[in-house]
Amino acid sequence: MRVQVVTIFPELFAPFLATSLVGRAVEKGLLEVAVHDLRDFTEDRHRSADDEPYGGGGGMVMTAPPWIRAVRTLGGPREPGAAPPRRVLLSPQGRRLDEAAVRELASRGDLLLLCGRYEGVDERVRRTVVDEELSIGDYVLSGGELPAMVVVEAVSRQIPGVVGLAGSVERDSFREGLLDHPHYTRPPVVEGLAVPEVLVSGDHAAIERWRRREALRATLAKRPDLLAAAPLDDADRRELERLAGEAEDEAGED
Ligand code: 4GX
């Protein structure tokens, strides 16, 4: 898969692309990331990418022509006949990114990620050269660069071979829709808190049951909204009933 990025701060991506899971994916040739400087698509002496907003008011707006030139230059198919990249503008006005959206992005071919700054990008960019607006959450950042890195990292994890076999994509799909269970590693006692006995019992079936129960418990306590869409079997539903009763008993205690 190839991901291209357009930004006025290409240098922000270097350490991210050289490090960790994404860096290894690039090294292994499973992922190609090309970061482009928007200013290379300007045509004035000052390489300016922003201007004052029509209608007045504070702040600056990114001017459309460099974006349109960048997308026209970079947004074609990799080879004749191939599908062009999906052109995505990172923006708080976008569709919220979740794991379903990540999987869809990963399965649809190459990406061209457009990172705006300032008050935003001239509306005619969105209207003419953007396929989709994506938001990573309802908070305001200073630019689309961190959201683009979030997209790259989340999407890379879906590419076969990027997350090691011992890693968690398969297990993730088994635990689809639920929060993770707690994890423990050495030492056995931390601040007086011991590791749950079952995890050192060597009884793998019991360990799996415990992990499932703790995943259900965490989801019920922290993100009950996820339970509606989570794939649950009858045993899970019985367990949830029991956990809900337990939580109610605790609430009734004081
Ligand atoms: N999830 N921002 C983009 C400038 C901007 C505004 C509108 C295009 C259109 C954000 C987020 C986010 C701040 C990135 C404003 N560019 N992006 N930037 N949350 O807050 O994606």
Short mmCIF file of C-alpha atoms and ligand atoms in Angstrom, two decimals:
data_model
loop_
_atom_site.label_atom_id
_atom_site.label_comp_id
_atom_site.label_asym_id
_atom_site.label_seq_id
_atom_site.Cartn_x
_atom_site.Cartn_y
_atom_site.Cartn_z
CA MET A 1 0.00 0.00 0.00
CA ARG A 2 1.17 3.52 -0.76
CA VAL A 3 0.27 6.56 1.36
CA GLN A 4 1.12 10.04 0.14
CA VAL A 5 0.90 13.04 2.46
CA VAL A 6 0.70 16.74 1.60
CA THR A 7 1.67 19.20 4.36
CA ILE A 8 3.54 22.45 4.96
CA PHE A 9 5.51 20.57 7.70
CA PRO A 10 6.95 17.47 6.01
CA GLU A 11 9.77 17.28 8.58
CA LEU A 12 7.24 16.31 11.28
CA PHE A 13 6.89 12.89 9.65
CA ALA A 14 10.56 11.81 9.56
CA PRO A 15 10.93 10.39 13.11
CA PHE A 16 7.47 8.83 12.95
CA LEU A 17 8.26 7.00 9.70
CA ALA A 18 11.66 5.84 10.94
CA THR A 19 10.41 4.35 14.19
CA SER A 20 8.62 1.30 15.48
CA LEU A 21 5.87 -0.58 13.67
CA VAL A 22 5.44 1.92 10.83
CA GLY A 23 9.20 2.12 10.30
CA ARG A 24 9.45 -1.67 10.07
CA ALA A 25 6.51 -1.83 7.65
CA VAL A 26 8.28 0.68 5.41
CA GLU A 27 11.59 -1.25 5.73
CA LYS A 28 9.87 -4.51 4.81
CA GLY A 29 8.33 -2.87 1.75
CA LEU A 30 4.79 -3.57 2.98
CA LEU A 31 4.04 0.13 3.19
CA GLU A 32 5.32 3.06 1.15
CA VAL A 33 4.94 6.57 2.53
CA ALA A 34 5.81 9.67 0.50
CA VAL A 35 5.58 13.05 2.21
CA HIS A 36 5.26 16.12 -0.01
CA ASP A 37 5.72 19.79 0.83
CA LEU A 38 2.65 21.79 -0.19
CA ARG A 39 4.95 24.76 -0.87
CA ASP A 40 6.51 22.84 -3.77
CA PHE A 41 3.15 23.39 -5.50
CA THR A 42 3.06 27.18 -4.98
CA GLU A 43 4.02 29.50 -7.82
CA ASP A 44 4.91 32.78 -6.09
CA ARG A 45 8.31 33.94 -4.87
CA HIS A 46 7.34 33.58 -1.22
CA ARG A 47 5.86 30.10 -1.67
CA SER A 48 2.83 31.29 0.29
CA ALA A 49 0.13 28.81 1.14
CA ASP A 50 -2.31 31.00 3.12
CA ASP A 51 -4.25 34.24 2.76
CA GLU A 52 -6.80 36.39 4.62
CA PRO A 53 -10.38 35.09 4.74
CA TYR A 54 -13.01 36.67 2.49
CA GLY A 55 -15.57 38.27 4.78
CA GLY A 56 -12.91 39.25 7.30
CA GLY A 57 -12.48 37.92 10.83
CA GLY A 58 -9.37 36.50 12.41
CA GLY A 59 -6.94 33.90 11.23
CA MET A 60 -5.72 32.75 7.86
CA VAL A 61 -7.08 30.32 5.31
CA MET A 62 -5.04 27.97 3.13
CA THR A 63 -5.30 29.07 -0.46
CA ALA A 64 -6.79 26.61 -2.97
CA PRO A 65 -4.42 26.65 -6.00
CA PRO A 66 -1.41 24.86 -4.40
CA TRP A 67 -3.72 22.13 -3.02
CA ILE A 68 -5.40 21.65 -6.36
CA ARG A 69 -2.05 21.47 -8.18
CA ALA A 70 -0.73 19.02 -5.56
CA VAL A 71 -3.73 16.72 -5.87
CA ARG A 72 -3.76 16.88 -9.67
CA THR A 73 -0.02 16.05 -9.68
CA LEU A 74 0.00 13.32 -7.02
CA GLY A 75 -3.53 11.97 -7.19
CA GLY A 76 -3.34 9.99 -10.41
CA PRO A 77 -3.16 6.19 -10.60
CA ARG A 78 0.27 4.65 -9.88
CA GLU A 79 0.25 3.01 -13.29
CA PRO A 80 -2.15 3.41 -16.22
CA GLY A 81 -5.39 1.57 -15.54
CA ALA A 82 -4.81 1.27 -11.77
CA ALA A 83 -7.14 2.88 -9.23
CA PRO A 84 -6.15 6.39 -8.10
CA PRO A 85 -5.54 6.99 -4.37
CA ARG A 86 -8.44 7.96 -2.14
CA ARG A 87 -8.04 11.69 -1.45
CA VAL A 88 -8.67 12.35 2.23
CA LEU A 89 -8.76 15.74 4.00
CA LEU A 90 -8.12 15.54 7.75
CA SER A 91 -10.59 17.89 9.42
CA PRO A 92 -12.79 18.22 12.50
CA GLN A 93 -15.74 18.36 10.07
CA GLY A 94 -14.99 14.84 8.86
CA ARG A 95 -16.49 11.44 9.50
CA ARG A 96 -15.15 10.09 12.77
CA LEU A 97 -12.34 7.56 12.43
CA ASP A 98 -13.01 4.25 14.16
CA GLU A 99 -11.73 0.71 13.65
CA ALA A 100 -14.38 0.00 10.98
CA ALA A 101 -13.29 3.09 9.03
CA VAL A 102 -9.63 2.08 9.44
CA ARG A 103 -10.31 -1.36 7.97
CA GLU A 104 -12.24 0.14 5.11
CA LEU A 105 -9.40 2.59 4.35
CA ALA A 106 -6.85 -0.23 4.48
CA SER A 107 -8.83 -2.36 2.03
CA ARG A 108 -9.53 0.33 -0.57
CA GLY A 109 -6.06 0.87 -1.99
CA ASP A 110 -3.71 3.84 -1.85
CA LEU A 111 -4.28 7.06 0.11
CA LEU A 112 -3.50 10.72 -0.45
CA LEU A 113 -3.73 12.49 2.92
CA LEU A 114 -4.15 16.27 2.93
CA CYS A 115 -3.04 18.06 6.11
CA GLY A 116 -4.49 21.54 6.57
CA ARG A 117 -3.43 24.19 9.08
CA TYR A 118 -4.72 27.58 10.28
CA GLU A 119 -8.49 28.13 10.14
CA GLY A 120 -8.75 25.56 7.40
CA VAL A 121 -8.61 25.14 3.67
CA ASP A 122 -10.51 27.10 1.00
CA GLU A 123 -13.85 25.31 0.58
CA ARG A 124 -13.23 24.86 -3.15
CA VAL A 125 -10.47 22.35 -2.39
CA ARG A 126 -12.96 20.11 -0.60
CA ARG A 127 -15.49 20.64 -3.37
CA THR A 128 -13.15 19.77 -6.25
CA VAL A 129 -10.33 17.40 -5.24
CA VAL A 130 -11.35 15.69 -1.96
CA ASP A 131 -13.12 12.32 -1.82
CA GLU A 132 -13.64 12.27 1.92
CA GLU A 133 -13.13 14.30 5.10
CA LEU A 134 -11.94 12.36 8.15
CA SER A 135 -11.74 13.44 11.80
CA ILE A 136 -9.81 11.59 14.49
CA GLY A 137 -12.01 13.01 17.26
CA ASP A 138 -14.01 15.93 18.55
CA TYR A 139 -11.21 18.21 19.70
CA VAL A 140 -9.34 20.97 17.91
CA LEU A 141 -5.74 20.47 16.84
CA SER A 142 -3.47 22.94 15.05
CA GLY A 143 -3.09 20.89 11.89
CA GLY A 144 -3.90 17.66 10.12
CA GLU A 145 -0.39 16.20 10.56
CA LEU A 146 -1.02 14.29 13.80
CA PRO A 147 -4.36 12.98 12.47
CA ALA A 148 -2.54 11.82 9.30
CA MET A 149 0.00 9.92 11.43
CA VAL A 150 -2.88 8.36 13.36
CA VAL A 151 -4.40 7.18 10.07
CA VAL A 152 -1.05 5.82 8.82
CA GLU A 153 -0.38 3.90 12.04
CA ALA A 154 -3.88 2.46 12.36
CA VAL A 155 -4.08 1.51 8.67
CA SER A 156 -0.59 -0.09 8.65
CA ARG A 157 -1.67 -2.48 11.40
CA GLN A 158 -4.27 -3.87 8.99
CA ILE A 159 -1.75 -4.68 6.26
CA PRO A 160 -0.96 -8.43 6.31
CA GLY A 161 2.54 -9.04 7.71
CA VAL A 162 2.91 -5.67 9.46
CA VAL A 163 1.84 -6.86 12.90
CA GLY A 164 3.78 -10.05 13.70
CA LEU A 165 1.93 -13.38 13.88
CA ALA A 166 2.49 -13.40 17.64
CA GLY A 167 0.99 -9.90 17.62
CA SER A 168 -2.58 -9.12 17.91
CA VAL A 169 -4.53 -8.59 14.69
CA GLU A 170 -6.10 -12.08 14.85
CA ARG A 171 -6.77 -11.83 18.55
CA ASP A 172 -8.08 -8.31 18.01
CA SER A 173 -10.68 -9.67 15.64
CA PHE A 174 -11.66 -12.39 18.14
CA ARG A 175 -12.13 -9.69 20.78
CA GLU A 176 -13.74 -7.44 18.23
CA GLY A 177 -15.94 -4.75 19.67
CA LEU A 178 -14.82 -5.21 23.29
CA LEU A 179 -12.23 -3.39 25.37
CA ASP A 180 -9.08 -5.32 26.16
CA HIS A 181 -8.64 -7.37 29.35
CA PRO A 182 -5.99 -6.26 31.88
CA HIS A 183 -2.38 -7.34 31.31
CA TYR A 184 0.29 -8.34 33.83
CA THR A 185 4.00 -9.05 33.60
CA ARG A 186 6.87 -9.50 36.07
CA PRO A 187 7.43 -8.79 38.92
CA PRO A 188 4.68 -10.89 40.57
CA VAL A 189 3.84 -8.28 43.24
CA VAL A 190 3.70 -4.50 42.60
CA GLU A 191 2.78 -2.09 45.43
CA GLY A 192 1.23 -5.00 47.31
CA LEU A 193 -0.88 -6.04 44.28
CA ALA A 194 -0.37 -9.66 43.20
CA VAL A 195 -0.95 -11.10 39.73
CA PRO A 196 -4.34 -12.87 39.48
CA GLU A 197 -3.75 -16.52 40.43
CA VAL A 198 -5.31 -17.94 37.24
CA LEU A 199 -2.64 -16.28 35.05
CA VAL A 200 0.10 -18.35 36.71
CA SER A 201 -1.98 -21.55 36.91
CA GLY A 202 -0.94 -22.88 33.49
CA ASP A 203 -4.62 -23.70 32.80
CA HIS A 204 -5.01 -22.14 29.33
CA ALA A 205 -8.75 -22.70 29.06
CA ALA A 206 -9.26 -21.03 32.45
CA ILE A 207 -6.99 -18.16 31.38
CA GLU A 208 -9.06 -17.63 28.21
CA ARG A 209 -12.29 -17.61 30.25
CA TRP A 210 -10.79 -15.11 32.69
CA ARG A 211 -9.65 -12.81 29.85
CA ARG A 212 -13.06 -12.92 28.20
CA ARG A 213 -14.79 -12.14 31.51
CA GLU A 214 -12.41 -9.24 32.25
CA ALA A 215 -12.89 -7.84 28.74
CA LEU A 216 -16.65 -7.94 29.28
CA ARG A 217 -16.25 -6.37 32.75
CA ALA A 218 -14.08 -3.52 31.41
CA THR A 219 -16.46 -2.85 28.52
CA LEU A 220 -19.52 -2.84 30.76
CA ALA A 221 -17.85 -0.46 33.23
CA LYS A 222 -16.11 1.93 30.82
CA ARG A 223 -17.79 1.73 27.41
CA PRO A 224 -21.22 0.08 27.74
CA ASP A 225 -22.18 1.72 24.41
CA LEU A 226 -19.88 -0.76 22.63
CA LEU A 227 -21.85 -3.80 23.82
CA ALA A 228 -24.71 -3.21 21.38
CA ALA A 229 -22.47 -3.87 18.36
CA ALA A 230 -20.09 -6.43 19.92
CA PRO A 231 -20.35 -10.05 18.75
CA LEU A 232 -21.48 -11.83 21.94
CA ASP A 233 -22.52 -15.43 22.48
CA ASP A 234 -24.99 -16.77 25.07
CA ALA A 235 -22.23 -17.38 27.62
CA ASP A 236 -21.10 -13.74 27.21
CA ARG A 237 -24.65 -12.51 27.78
CA ARG A 238 -25.03 -14.60 30.92
CA GLU A 239 -21.68 -13.30 32.16
CA LEU A 240 -22.76 -9.70 31.49
CA GLU A 241 -25.99 -10.25 33.46
CA ARG A 242 -23.93 -11.54 36.36
CA LEU A 243 -21.42 -8.66 36.14
CA ALA A 244 -24.23 -6.09 35.99
CA GLY A 245 -25.73 -7.67 39.13
CA GLU A 246 -22.32 -7.54 40.83
CA ALA A 247 -21.96 -3.85 39.95
CA GLU A 248 -25.44 -3.16 41.29
CA ASP A 249 -24.65 -4.95 44.59
CA GLU A 250 -21.56 -2.78 44.96
CA ALA A 251 -23.51 0.40 44.25
CA GLY A 252 -26.12 -0.62 46.85
CA GLU A 253 -23.50 -1.15 49.53
CA ASP A 254 -23.13 2.54 50.50
N1 4GX B 1 -9.29 15.44 13.23
N2 4GX B 1 -7.59 19.79 12.84
C1 4GX B 1 -7.09 20.38 10.51
C2 4GX B 1 -7.19 22.73 9.82
C3 4GX B 1 -8.32 22.38 8.92
C4 4GX B 1 -9.65 22.71 9.20
C5 4GX B 1 -10.64 22.37 8.30
C6 4GX B 1 -8.99 21.39 6.92
C7 4GX B 1 -10.30 21.73 7.14
C8 4GX B 1 -8.56 17.52 13.20
C9 4GX B 1 -9.20 16.53 13.97
C10 4GX B 1 -8.27 18.89 13.63
C11 4GX B 1 -7.57 21.18 13.22
C12 4GX B 1 -6.82 19.45 11.66
C13 4GX B 1 -7.86 22.08 12.06
N3 4GX B 1 -8.00 21.73 7.78
N4 4GX B 1 -8.28 16.96 12.03
N5 4GX B 1 -6.99 21.77 10.93
N6 4GX B 1 -9.66 16.66 15.22
O1 4GX B 1 -8.69 19.25 14.69
O2 4GX B 1 -8.73 15.70 12.04
#
